[in-house]
JSON list of C-alpha atoms in Angstrom, two decimals:
[
{"chain": "A", "resi": 9, "resn": "MET", "atom": "CA", "xyz": [7.13, -12.13, 7.89]},
{"chain": "A", "resi": 10, "resn": "PHE", "atom": "CA", "xyz": [8.14, -13.32, 11.37]},
{"chain": "A", "resi": 11, "resn": "VAL", "atom": "CA", "xyz": [11.65, -11.99, 10.73]},
{"chain": "A", "resi": 12, "resn": "GLY", "atom": "CA", "xyz": [10.13, -8.67, 9.70]},
{"chain": "A", "resi": 13, "resn": "PHE", "atom": "CA", "xyz": [8.14, -8.43, 12.95]},
{"chain": "A", "resi": 14, "resn": "ILE", "atom": "CA", "xyz": [11.25, -9.12, 15.02]},
{"chain": "A", "resi": 15, "resn": "ALA", "atom": "CA", "xyz": [13.17, -6.51, 13.03]},
{"chain": "A", "resi": 16, "resn": "ALA", "atom": "CA", "xyz": [10.36, -3.98, 13.52]},
{"chain": "A", "resi": 17, "resn": "LEU", "atom": "CA", "xyz": [10.40, -4.54, 17.28]},
{"chain": "A", "resi": 18, "resn": "CYS", "atom": "CA", "xyz": [14.17, -4.06, 17.33]},
{"chain": "A", "resi": 19, "resn": "ALA", "atom": "CA", "xyz": [13.86, -0.89, 15.26]},
{"chain": "A", "resi": 20, "resn": "GLY", "atom": "CA", "xyz": [11.39, 0.44, 17.80]},
{"chain": "A", "resi": 21, "resn": "ALA", "atom": "CA", "xyz": [14.01, 0.11, 20.52]},
{"chain": "A", "resi": 22, "resn": "ILE", "atom": "CA", "xyz": [16.61, 2.08, 18.58]},
{"chain": "A", "resi": 23, "resn": "PHE", "atom": "CA", "xyz": [14.88, 5.46, 18.73]},
{"chain": "A", "resi": 24, "resn": "PRO", "atom": "CA", "xyz": [14.72, 5.60, 22.56]},
{"chain": "A", "resi": 25, "resn": "THR", "atom": "CA", "xyz": [18.33, 4.41, 22.65]},
{"chain": "A", "resi": 26, "resn": "VAL", "atom": "CA", "xyz": [19.32, 7.27, 20.35]},
{"chain": "A", "resi": 27, "resn": "GLN", "atom": "CA", "xyz": [17.66, 9.72, 22.72]},
{"chain": "A", "resi": 28, "resn": "ILE", "atom": "CA", "xyz": [19.60, 8.26, 25.65]},
{"chain": "A", "resi": 29, "resn": "VAL", "atom": "CA", "xyz": [22.87, 8.63, 23.75]},
{"chain": "A", "resi": 30, "resn": "PHE", "atom": "CA", "xyz": [21.96, 12.18, 22.78]},
{"chain": "A", "resi": 31, "resn": "GLY", "atom": "CA", "xyz": [21.23, 12.96, 26.42]},
{"chain": "A", "resi": 32, "resn": "SER", "atom": "CA", "xyz": [24.65, 11.60, 27.34]},
{"chain": "A", "resi": 33, "resn": "PHE", "atom": "CA", "xyz": [26.17, 13.93, 24.75]},
{"chain": "A", "resi": 34, "resn": "LEU", "atom": "CA", "xyz": [24.47, 16.92, 26.32]},
{"chain": "A", "resi": 35, "resn": "ASN", "atom": "CA", "xyz": [25.42, 15.91, 29.86]},
{"chain": "A", "resi": 36, "resn": "THR", "atom": "CA", "xyz": [29.05, 15.47, 28.84]},
{"chain": "A", "resi": 37, "resn": "PHE", "atom": "CA", "xyz": [29.25, 18.87, 27.15]},
{"chain": "A", "resi": 38, "resn": "VAL", "atom": "CA", "xyz": [27.47, 20.61, 30.02]},
{"chain": "A", "resi": 39, "resn": "GLN", "atom": "CA", "xyz": [29.70, 18.98, 32.63]},
{"chain": "A", "resi": 40, "resn": "HIS", "atom": "CA", "xyz": [32.83, 19.86, 30.69]},
{"chain": "A", "resi": 41, "resn": "ALA", "atom": "CA", "xyz": [31.71, 23.48, 30.22]},
{"chain": "A", "resi": 42, "resn": "THR", "atom": "CA", "xyz": [30.74, 23.78, 33.89]},
{"chain": "A", "resi": 43, "resn": "ASP", "atom": "CA", "xyz": [34.11, 22.50, 35.10]},
{"chain": "A", "resi": 44, "resn": "ASN", "atom": "CA", "xyz": [35.95, 25.03, 32.92]},
{"chain": "A", "resi": 45, "resn": "THR", "atom": "CA", "xyz": [33.86, 28.10, 33.76]},
{"chain": "A", "resi": 46, "resn": "THR", "atom": "CA", "xyz": [32.77, 27.90, 37.40]},
{"chain": "A", "resi": 47, "resn": "ASP", "atom": "CA", "xyz": [36.18, 27.99, 39.05]},
{"chain": "A", "resi": 48, "resn": "PRO", "atom": "CA", "xyz": [39.31, 28.22, 36.88]},
{"chain": "A", "resi": 49, "resn": "ASN", "atom": "CA", "xyz": [41.54, 27.33, 39.83]},
{"chain": "A", "resi": 50, "resn": "LYS", "atom": "CA", "xyz": [39.58, 24.18, 40.62]},
{"chain": "A", "resi": 51, "resn": "ASN", "atom": "CA", "xyz": [40.70, 20.94, 39.07]},
{"chain": "A", "resi": 52, "resn": "PRO", "atom": "CA", "xyz": [38.03, 19.64, 36.65]},
{"chain": "A", "resi": 53, "resn": "SER", "atom": "CA", "xyz": [36.31, 16.34, 37.35]},
{"chain": "A", "resi": 54, "resn": "TYR", "atom": "CA", "xyz": [37.96, 14.92, 34.26]},
{"chain": "A", "resi": 55, "resn": "SER", "atom": "CA", "xyz": [40.61, 16.18, 31.89]},
{"chain": "A", "resi": 56, "resn": "GLY", "atom": "CA", "xyz": [40.28, 17.16, 28.28]},
{"chain": "A", "resi": 57, "resn": "ASP", "atom": "CA", "xyz": [41.53, 13.76, 27.18]},
{"chain": "A", "resi": 58, "resn": "ASP", "atom": "CA", "xyz": [38.82, 12.06, 29.21]},
{"chain": "A", "resi": 59, "resn": "PHE", "atom": "CA", "xyz": [36.26, 14.38, 27.67]},
{"chain": "A", "resi": 60, "resn": "LEU", "atom": "CA", "xyz": [37.41, 13.57, 24.13]},
{"chain": "A", "resi": 61, "resn": "HIS", "atom": "CA", "xyz": [37.51, 9.87, 24.93]},
{"chain": "A", "resi": 62, "resn": "GLU", "atom": "CA", "xyz": [33.94, 9.89, 26.22]},
{"chain": "A", "resi": 63, "resn": "ILE", "atom": "CA", "xyz": [32.71, 11.91, 23.24]},
{"chain": "A", "resi": 64, "resn": "GLY", "atom": "CA", "xyz": [34.46, 9.48, 20.90]},
{"chain": "A", "resi": 65, "resn": "GLU", "atom": "CA", "xyz": [32.70, 6.53, 22.51]},
{"chain": "A", "resi": 66, "resn": "LEU", "atom": "CA", "xyz": [29.33, 8.25, 22.19]},
{"chain": "A", "resi": 67, "resn": "CYS", "atom": "CA", "xyz": [30.05, 8.97, 18.52]},
{"chain": "A", "resi": 68, "resn": "LEU", "atom": "CA", "xyz": [30.79, 5.30, 17.95]},
{"chain": "A", "resi": 69, "resn": "TYR", "atom": "CA", "xyz": [27.54, 4.37, 19.66]},
{"chain": "A", "resi": 70, "resn": "SER", "atom": "CA", "xyz": [25.62, 6.79, 17.44]},
{"chain": "A", "resi": 71, "resn": "ALA", "atom": "CA", "xyz": [27.28, 5.45, 14.30]},
{"chain": "A", "resi": 72, "resn": "GLY", "atom": "CA", "xyz": [26.54, 1.88, 15.34]},
{"chain": "A", "resi": 73, "resn": "LEU", "atom": "CA", "xyz": [22.89, 2.71, 15.97]},
{"chain": "A", "resi": 74, "resn": "GLY", "atom": "CA", "xyz": [22.67, 4.37, 12.56]},
{"chain": "A", "resi": 75, "resn": "VAL", "atom": "CA", "xyz": [24.09, 1.34, 10.77]},
{"chain": "A", "resi": 76, "resn": "ALA", "atom": "CA", "xyz": [21.84, -0.99, 12.76]},
{"chain": "A", "resi": 77, "resn": "LEU", "atom": "CA", "xyz": [18.79, 1.09, 11.89]},
{"chain": "A", "resi": 78, "resn": "LEU", "atom": "CA", "xyz": [19.71, 1.05, 8.20]},
{"chain": "A", "resi": 79, "resn": "VAL", "atom": "CA", "xyz": [20.07, -2.73, 8.14]},
{"chain": "A", "resi": 80, "resn": "ILE", "atom": "CA", "xyz": [16.92, -3.33, 10.18]},
{"chain": "A", "resi": 81, "resn": "ASN", "atom": "CA", "xyz": [14.81, -1.03, 7.99]},
{"chain": "A", "resi": 82, "resn": "TYR", "atom": "CA", "xyz": [16.04, -2.85, 4.90]},
{"chain": "A", "resi": 83, "resn": "ILE", "atom": "CA", "xyz": [14.98, -6.16, 6.46]},
{"chain": "A", "resi": 84, "resn": "ILE", "atom": "CA", "xyz": [11.57, -4.73, 7.35]},
{"chain": "A", "resi": 85, "resn": "LEU", "atom": "CA", "xyz": [10.87, -3.32, 3.90]},
{"chain": "A", "resi": 86, "resn": "SER", "atom": "CA", "xyz": [12.15, -6.37, 2.02]},
{"chain": "A", "resi": 87, "resn": "THR", "atom": "CA", "xyz": [10.39, -9.02, 4.11]},
{"chain": "A", "resi": 88, "resn": "PHE", "atom": "CA", "xyz": [7.02, -7.28, 4.36]},
{"chain": "A", "resi": 89, "resn": "GLY", "atom": "CA", "xyz": [7.16, -6.15, 0.74]},
{"chain": "A", "resi": 90, "resn": "LEU", "atom": "CA", "xyz": [7.88, -9.66, -0.52]},
{"chain": "A", "resi": 91, "resn": "SER", "atom": "CA", "xyz": [5.18, -11.15, 1.69]},
{"chain": "A", "resi": 92, "resn": "ALA", "atom": "CA", "xyz": [2.61, -8.59, 0.52]},
{"chain": "A", "resi": 93, "resn": "ALA", "atom": "CA", "xyz": [3.44, -9.22, -3.14]},
{"chain": "A", "resi": 94, "resn": "ASN", "atom": "CA", "xyz": [3.02, -12.97, -2.73]},
{"chain": "A", "resi": 95, "resn": "GLN", "atom": "CA", "xyz": [-0.28, -12.60, -0.89]},
{"chain": "A", "resi": 96, "resn": "ALA", "atom": "CA", "xyz": [-1.61, -10.11, -3.44]},
{"chain": "A", "resi": 97, "resn": "TYR", "atom": "CA", "xyz": [-0.73, -12.54, -6.24]},
{"chain": "A", "resi": 98, "resn": "LYS", "atom": "CA", "xyz": [-2.63, -15.34, -4.51]},
{"chain": "A", "resi": 99, "resn": "ILE", "atom": "CA", "xyz": [-5.62, -13.06, -3.93]},
{"chain": "A", "resi": 100, "resn": "ARG", "atom": "CA", "xyz": [-5.67, -12.11, -7.62]},
{"chain": "A", "resi": 101, "resn": "CYS", "atom": "CA", "xyz": [-5.59, -15.76, -8.65]},
{"chain": "A", "resi": 102, "resn": "LEU", "atom": "CA", "xyz": [-8.39, -16.67, -6.24]},
{"chain": "A", "resi": 103, "resn": "PHE", "atom": "CA", "xyz": [-10.45, -13.66, -7.32]},
{"chain": "A", "resi": 104, "resn": "MET", "atom": "CA", "xyz": [-10.08, -14.54, -11.00]},
{"chain": "A", "resi": 105, "resn": "ALA", "atom": "CA", "xyz": [-10.94, -18.18, -10.35]},
{"chain": "A", "resi": 106, "resn": "SER", "atom": "CA", "xyz": [-14.01, -17.12, -8.38]},
{"chain": "A", "resi": 107, "resn": "MET", "atom": "CA", "xyz": [-15.18, -14.82, -11.19]},
{"chain": "A", "resi": 108, "resn": "LEU", "atom": "CA", "xyz": [-14.86, -17.60, -13.76]},
{"chain": "A", "resi": 109, "resn": "LYS", "atom": "CA", "xyz": [-17.05, -19.88, -11.62]},
{"chain": "A", "resi": 110, "resn": "GLN", "atom": "CA", "xyz": [-19.93, -17.40, -11.40]},
{"chain": "A", "resi": 111, "resn": "ASP", "atom": "CA", "xyz": [-23.18, -17.93, -13.30]},
{"chain": "A", "resi": 112, "resn": "ILE", "atom": "CA", "xyz": [-24.10, -15.79, -16.29]},
{"chain": "A", "resi": 113, "resn": "ALA", "atom": "CA", "xyz": [-26.83, -14.10, -14.27]},
{"chain": "A", "resi": 114, "resn": "TYR", "atom": "CA", "xyz": [-24.21, -12.74, -11.89]},
{"chain": "A", "resi": 115, "resn": "PHE", "atom": "CA", "xyz": [-22.56, -10.72, -14.66]},
{"chain": "A", "resi": 116, "resn": "ASP", "atom": "CA", "xyz": [-25.91, -9.29, -15.74]},
{"chain": "A", "resi": 117, "resn": "THR", "atom": "CA", "xyz": [-26.15, -7.48, -12.40]},
{"chain": "A", "resi": 118, "resn": "LYS", "atom": "CA", "xyz": [-22.53, -6.29, -12.32]},
{"chain": "A", "resi": 119, "resn": "GLN", "atom": "CA", "xyz": [-20.68, -3.82, -14.47]},
{"chain": "A", "resi": 120, "resn": "THR", "atom": "CA", "xyz": [-17.61, -5.19, -16.18]},
{"chain": "A", "resi": 121, "resn": "GLY", "atom": "CA", "xyz": [-15.53, -2.18, -15.18]},
{"chain": "A", "resi": 122, "resn": "ASP", "atom": "CA", "xyz": [-15.91, -3.08, -11.51]},
{"chain": "A", "resi": 123, "resn": "PHE", "atom": "CA", "xyz": [-13.83, -6.22, -12.01]},
{"chain": "A", "resi": 124, "resn": "ALA", "atom": "CA", "xyz": [-10.97, -4.26, -13.55]},
{"chain": "A", "resi": 125, "resn": "SER", "atom": "CA", "xyz": [-11.02, -1.70, -10.74]},
{"chain": "A", "resi": 126, "resn": "VAL", "atom": "CA", "xyz": [-10.98, -4.46, -8.13]},
{"chain": "A", "resi": 127, "resn": "MET", "atom": "CA", "xyz": [-8.09, -6.25, -9.83]},
{"chain": "A", "resi": 128, "resn": "THR", "atom": "CA", "xyz": [-6.03, -3.07, -9.99]},
{"chain": "A", "resi": 129, "resn": "GLY", "atom": "CA", "xyz": [-7.09, -0.47, -7.44]},
{"chain": "A", "resi": 130, "resn": "ASP", "atom": "CA", "xyz": [-8.55, -2.46, -4.56]},
{"chain": "A", "resi": 131, "resn": "LEU", "atom": "CA", "xyz": [-5.95, -5.21, -4.60]},
{"chain": "A", "resi": 132, "resn": "LYS", "atom": "CA", "xyz": [-3.22, -2.59, -4.78]},
{"chain": "A", "resi": 133, "resn": "LYS", "atom": "CA", "xyz": [-4.60, -1.03, -1.62]},
{"chain": "A", "resi": 134, "resn": "ILE", "atom": "CA", "xyz": [-4.65, -4.44, 0.05]},
{"chain": "A", "resi": 135, "resn": "GLU", "atom": "CA", "xyz": [-1.05, -5.00, -0.98]},
{"chain": "A", "resi": 136, "resn": "ASP", "atom": "CA", "xyz": [-0.05, -1.63, 0.44]},
{"chain": "A", "resi": 137, "resn": "GLY", "atom": "CA", "xyz": [-1.97, -2.29, 3.64]},
{"chain": "A", "resi": 138, "resn": "ILE", "atom": "CA", "xyz": [-0.40, -5.67, 4.37]},
{"chain": "A", "resi": 139, "resn": "GLY", "atom": "CA", "xyz": [3.05, -4.66, 3.16]},
{"chain": "A", "resi": 140, "resn": "GLU", "atom": "CA", "xyz": [5.57, -2.28, 4.66]},
{"chain": "A", "resi": 141, "resn": "LYS", "atom": "CA", "xyz": [2.84, -0.37, 6.50]},
{"chain": "A", "resi": 142, "resn": "VAL", "atom": "CA", "xyz": [2.45, -3.33, 8.86]},
{"chain": "A", "resi": 143, "resn": "GLY", "atom": "CA", "xyz": [6.16, -3.14, 9.63]},
{"chain": "A", "resi": 144, "resn": "ILE", "atom": "CA", "xyz": [5.98, 0.62, 10.13]},
{"chain": "A", "resi": 145, "resn": "CYS", "atom": "CA", "xyz": [2.97, 0.24, 12.43]},
{"chain": "A", "resi": 146, "resn": "THR", "atom": "CA", "xyz": [4.76, -2.43, 14.48]},
{"chain": "A", "resi": 147, "resn": "ASN", "atom": "CA", "xyz": [7.84, -0.23, 14.62]},
{"chain": "A", "resi": 148, "resn": "LEU", "atom": "CA", "xyz": [5.86, 2.77, 15.88]},
{"chain": "A", "resi": 149, "resn": "LEU", "atom": "CA", "xyz": [4.00, 0.72, 18.48]},
{"chain": "A", "resi": 150, "resn": "SER", "atom": "CA", "xyz": [7.27, -0.72, 19.75]},
{"chain": "A", "resi": 151, "resn": "THR", "atom": "CA", "xyz": [8.79, 2.76, 19.84]},
{"chain": "A", "resi": 152, "resn": "CYS", "atom": "CA", "xyz": [5.80, 4.10, 21.77]},
{"chain": "A", "resi": 153, "resn": "VAL", "atom": "CA", "xyz": [5.87, 1.37, 24.42]},
{"chain": "A", "resi": 154, "resn": "ILE", "atom": "CA", "xyz": [9.63, 1.46, 24.92]},
{"chain": "A", "resi": 155, "resn": "SER", "atom": "CA", "xyz": [9.67, 5.27, 24.95]},
{"chain": "A", "resi": 156, "resn": "VAL", "atom": "CA", "xyz": [7.02, 5.31, 27.67]},
{"chain": "A", "resi": 157, "resn": "ILE", "atom": "CA", "xyz": [9.05, 2.88, 29.76]},
{"chain": "A", "resi": 158, "resn": "VAL", "atom": "CA", "xyz": [12.31, 4.78, 29.27]},
{"chain": "A", "resi": 159, "resn": "GLY", "atom": "CA", "xyz": [10.66, 8.16, 29.87]},
{"chain": "A", "resi": 160, "resn": "THR", "atom": "CA", "xyz": [9.08, 6.93, 33.08]},
{"chain": "A", "resi": 161, "resn": "LEU", "atom": "CA", "xyz": [12.39, 5.56, 34.34]},
{"chain": "A", "resi": 162, "resn": "TYR", "atom": "CA", "xyz": [14.40, 8.69, 33.53]},
{"chain": "A", "resi": 163, "resn": "GLY", "atom": "CA", "xyz": [11.83, 11.34, 34.52]},
{"chain": "A", "resi": 164, "resn": "TRP", "atom": "CA", "xyz": [8.43, 10.20, 35.72]},
{"chain": "A", "resi": 165, "resn": "LYS", "atom": "CA", "xyz": [7.16, 13.73, 36.43]},
{"chain": "A", "resi": 166, "resn": "LEU", "atom": "CA", "xyz": [7.75, 14.93, 32.88]},
{"chain": "A", "resi": 167, "resn": "ALA", "atom": "CA", "xyz": [6.32, 11.64, 31.59]},
{"chain": "A", "resi": 168, "resn": "LEU", "atom": "CA", "xyz": [3.07, 12.22, 33.48]},
{"chain": "A", "resi": 169, "resn": "VAL", "atom": "CA", "xyz": [2.78, 15.70, 31.97]},
{"chain": "A", "resi": 170, "resn": "SER", "atom": "CA", "xyz": [3.21, 14.20, 28.51]},
{"chain": "A", "resi": 171, "resn": "PHE", "atom": "CA", "xyz": [0.60, 11.53, 29.22]},
{"chain": "A", "resi": 172, "resn": "SER", "atom": "CA", "xyz": [-2.00, 14.24, 29.83]},
{"chain": "A", "resi": 173, "resn": "LEU", "atom": "CA", "xyz": [-2.07, 14.95, 26.08]},
{"chain": "A", "resi": 174, "resn": "THR", "atom": "CA", "xyz": [-2.65, 11.31, 25.15]},
{"chain": "A", "resi": 175, "resn": "PRO", "atom": "CA", "xyz": [-6.51, 11.39, 25.25]},
{"chain": "A", "resi": 176, "resn": "VAL", "atom": "CA", "xyz": [-6.63, 14.45, 23.01]},
{"chain": "A", "resi": 177, "resn": "LEU", "atom": "CA", "xyz": [-4.27, 12.92, 20.47]},
{"chain": "A", "resi": 178, "resn": "THR", "atom": "CA", "xyz": [-6.17, 9.62, 20.54]},
{"chain": "A", "resi": 179, "resn": "VAL", "atom": "CA", "xyz": [-9.52, 11.27, 19.82]},
{"chain": "A", "resi": 180, "resn": "ALA", "atom": "CA", "xyz": [-8.02, 13.37, 17.03]},
{"chain": "A", "resi": 181, "resn": "GLN", "atom": "CA", "xyz": [-6.42, 10.32, 15.43]},
{"chain": "A", "resi": 182, "resn": "ALA", "atom": "CA", "xyz": [-9.68, 8.35, 15.65]},
{"chain": "A", "resi": 183, "resn": "LEU", "atom": "CA", "xyz": [-11.60, 11.14, 13.90]},
{"chain": "A", "resi": 184, "resn": "LEU", "atom": "CA", "xyz": [-8.93, 11.40, 11.23]},
{"chain": "A", "resi": 185, "resn": "SER", "atom": "CA", "xyz": [-9.02, 7.64, 10.60]},
{"chain": "A", "resi": 186, "resn": "LYS", "atom": "CA", "xyz": [-12.80, 7.71, 10.27]},
{"chain": "A", "resi": 187, "resn": "VAL", "atom": "CA", "xyz": [-12.67, 10.53, 7.72]},
{"chain": "A", "resi": 188, "resn": "GLN", "atom": "CA", "xyz": [-9.94, 8.78, 5.74]},
{"chain": "A", "resi": 189, "resn": "ALA", "atom": "CA", "xyz": [-11.88, 5.50, 5.68]},
{"chain": "A", "resi": 190, "resn": "SER", "atom": "CA", "xyz": [-15.02, 7.25, 4.42]},
{"chain": "A", "resi": 191, "resn": "ALA", "atom": "CA", "xyz": [-13.08, 9.13, 1.74]},
{"chain": "A", "resi": 192, "resn": "SER", "atom": "CA", "xyz": [-11.33, 5.94, 0.64]},
{"chain": "A", "resi": 193, "resn": "ARG", "atom": "CA", "xyz": [-14.65, 4.11, 0.27]},
{"chain": "A", "resi": 194, "resn": "GLU", "atom": "CA", "xyz": [-16.14, 6.93, -1.81]},
{"chain": "A", "resi": 195, "resn": "GLU", "atom": "CA", "xyz": [-13.01, 7.03, -3.95]},
{"chain": "A", "resi": 196, "resn": "SER", "atom": "CA", "xyz": [-13.21, 3.30, -4.61]},
{"chain": "A", "resi": 197, "resn": "GLU", "atom": "CA", "xyz": [-16.87, 3.51, -5.63]},
{"chain": "A", "resi": 198, "resn": "ALA", "atom": "CA", "xyz": [-16.25, 6.48, -7.93]},
{"chain": "A", "resi": 199, "resn": "TYR", "atom": "CA", "xyz": [-13.22, 4.79, -9.46]},
{"chain": "A", "resi": 200, "resn": "GLY", "atom": "CA", "xyz": [-15.22, 1.65, -10.18]},
{"chain": "A", "resi": 201, "resn": "ALA", "atom": "CA", "xyz": [-18.06, 3.60, -11.80]},
{"chain": "A", "resi": 202, "resn": "ALA", "atom": "CA", "xyz": [-15.63, 5.60, -13.94]},
{"chain": "A", "resi": 203, "resn": "GLY", "atom": "CA", "xyz": [-13.82, 2.43, -14.98]},
{"chain": "A", "resi": 204, "resn": "ALA", "atom": "CA", "xyz": [-17.09, 0.82, -16.02]},
{"chain": "A", "resi": 205, "resn": "VAL", "atom": "CA", "xyz": [-18.07, 3.80, -18.17]},
{"chain": "A", "resi": 206, "resn": "ALA", "atom": "CA", "xyz": [-14.63, 3.98, -19.78]},
{"chain": "A", "resi": 207, "resn": "GLU", "atom": "CA", "xyz": [-14.55, 0.26, -20.57]},
{"chain": "A", "resi": 208, "resn": "GLU", "atom": "CA", "xyz": [-18.05, 0.28, -22.06]},
{"chain": "A", "resi": 209, "resn": "ALA", "atom": "CA", "xyz": [-17.19, 3.31, -24.20]},
{"chain": "A", "resi": 210, "resn": "LEU", "atom": "CA", "xyz": [-13.93, 1.80, -25.46]},
{"chain": "A", "resi": 211, "resn": "SER", "atom": "CA", "xyz": [-15.44, -1.62, -26.13]},
{"chain": "A", "resi": 212, "resn": "SER", "atom": "CA", "xyz": [-18.28, -0.01, -28.11]},
{"chain": "A", "resi": 213, "resn": "VAL", "atom": "CA", "xyz": [-16.27, 2.76, -29.72]},
{"chain": "A", "resi": 214, "resn": "ARG", "atom": "CA", "xyz": [-17.73, 2.06, -33.17]},
{"chain": "A", "resi": 215, "resn": "THR", "atom": "CA", "xyz": [-21.27, 2.48, -31.91]},
{"chain": "A", "resi": 216, "resn": "VAL", "atom": "CA", "xyz": [-20.34, 5.66, -30.05]},
{"chain": "A", "resi": 217, "resn": "ALA", "atom": "CA", "xyz": [-18.68, 7.12, -33.14]},
{"chain": "A", "resi": 218, "resn": "SER", "atom": "CA", "xyz": [-21.58, 6.16, -35.42]},
{"chain": "A", "resi": 219, "resn": "PHE", "atom": "CA", "xyz": [-24.02, 8.13, -33.27]},
{"chain": "A", "resi": 220, "resn": "GLY", "atom": "CA", "xyz": [-21.60, 11.04, -32.79]},
{"chain": "A", "resi": 221, "resn": "GLY", "atom": "CA", "xyz": [-21.39, 10.61, -29.02]},
{"chain": "A", "resi": 222, "resn": "GLU", "atom": "CA", "xyz": [-17.67, 11.23, -28.57]},
{"chain": "A", "resi": 223, "resn": "GLN", "atom": "CA", "xyz": [-18.10, 14.54, -26.76]},
{"chain": "A", "resi": 224, "resn": "LYS", "atom": "CA", "xyz": [-20.76, 13.09, -24.48]},
{"chain": "A", "resi": 225, "resn": "GLU", "atom": "CA", "xyz": [-18.50, 10.20, -23.49]},
{"chain": "A", "resi": 226, "resn": "ILE", "atom": "CA", "xyz": [-15.64, 12.60, -22.82]},
{"chain": "A", "resi": 227, "resn": "GLN", "atom": "CA", "xyz": [-17.86, 14.61, -20.50]}
]
């Protein structure tokens, strides 16, 4: 996982670097167009060969950044995915061992379907949360910090204007996270209740059929 964190931090530095290279592209094209249109009799600051040479170097930089980003993203997804799978497996084993050690009275107060929903749904969410999403979050945080630094160095006035929107975006994201957390909790509870009803109906299918309760169970 340590390798994944380092790769995520490196990936965060690539996006600002791409923007710098793209800005160099624009400056080169603008300078070349300006030299050829302002005064035809004036010698340009650099010839066409120099222009093509500089554009070629920038293309190589862009290609190198693309290959680096591809390799780094593969490292992030593979390392965090493998780590999450191993941790989820250990959690499942510990959860099952803990359930087997409980007293009989514990199972009288719990529905059997809840255990199945925890083993499948909840642990799957844990695996997703500690997997590649951690790498993506680290990548985005690194990109944010480095972008702020680069933006401040290249144009502090425009950076200050952009910072004025930060409080609004922060509040909106906090509200969205709260709503998502509440919806996820309600979904988990509903999924557990539905799983309990389905398991009880399937385990007692003979009794349900003998009393003609198939349609009621379907509803």
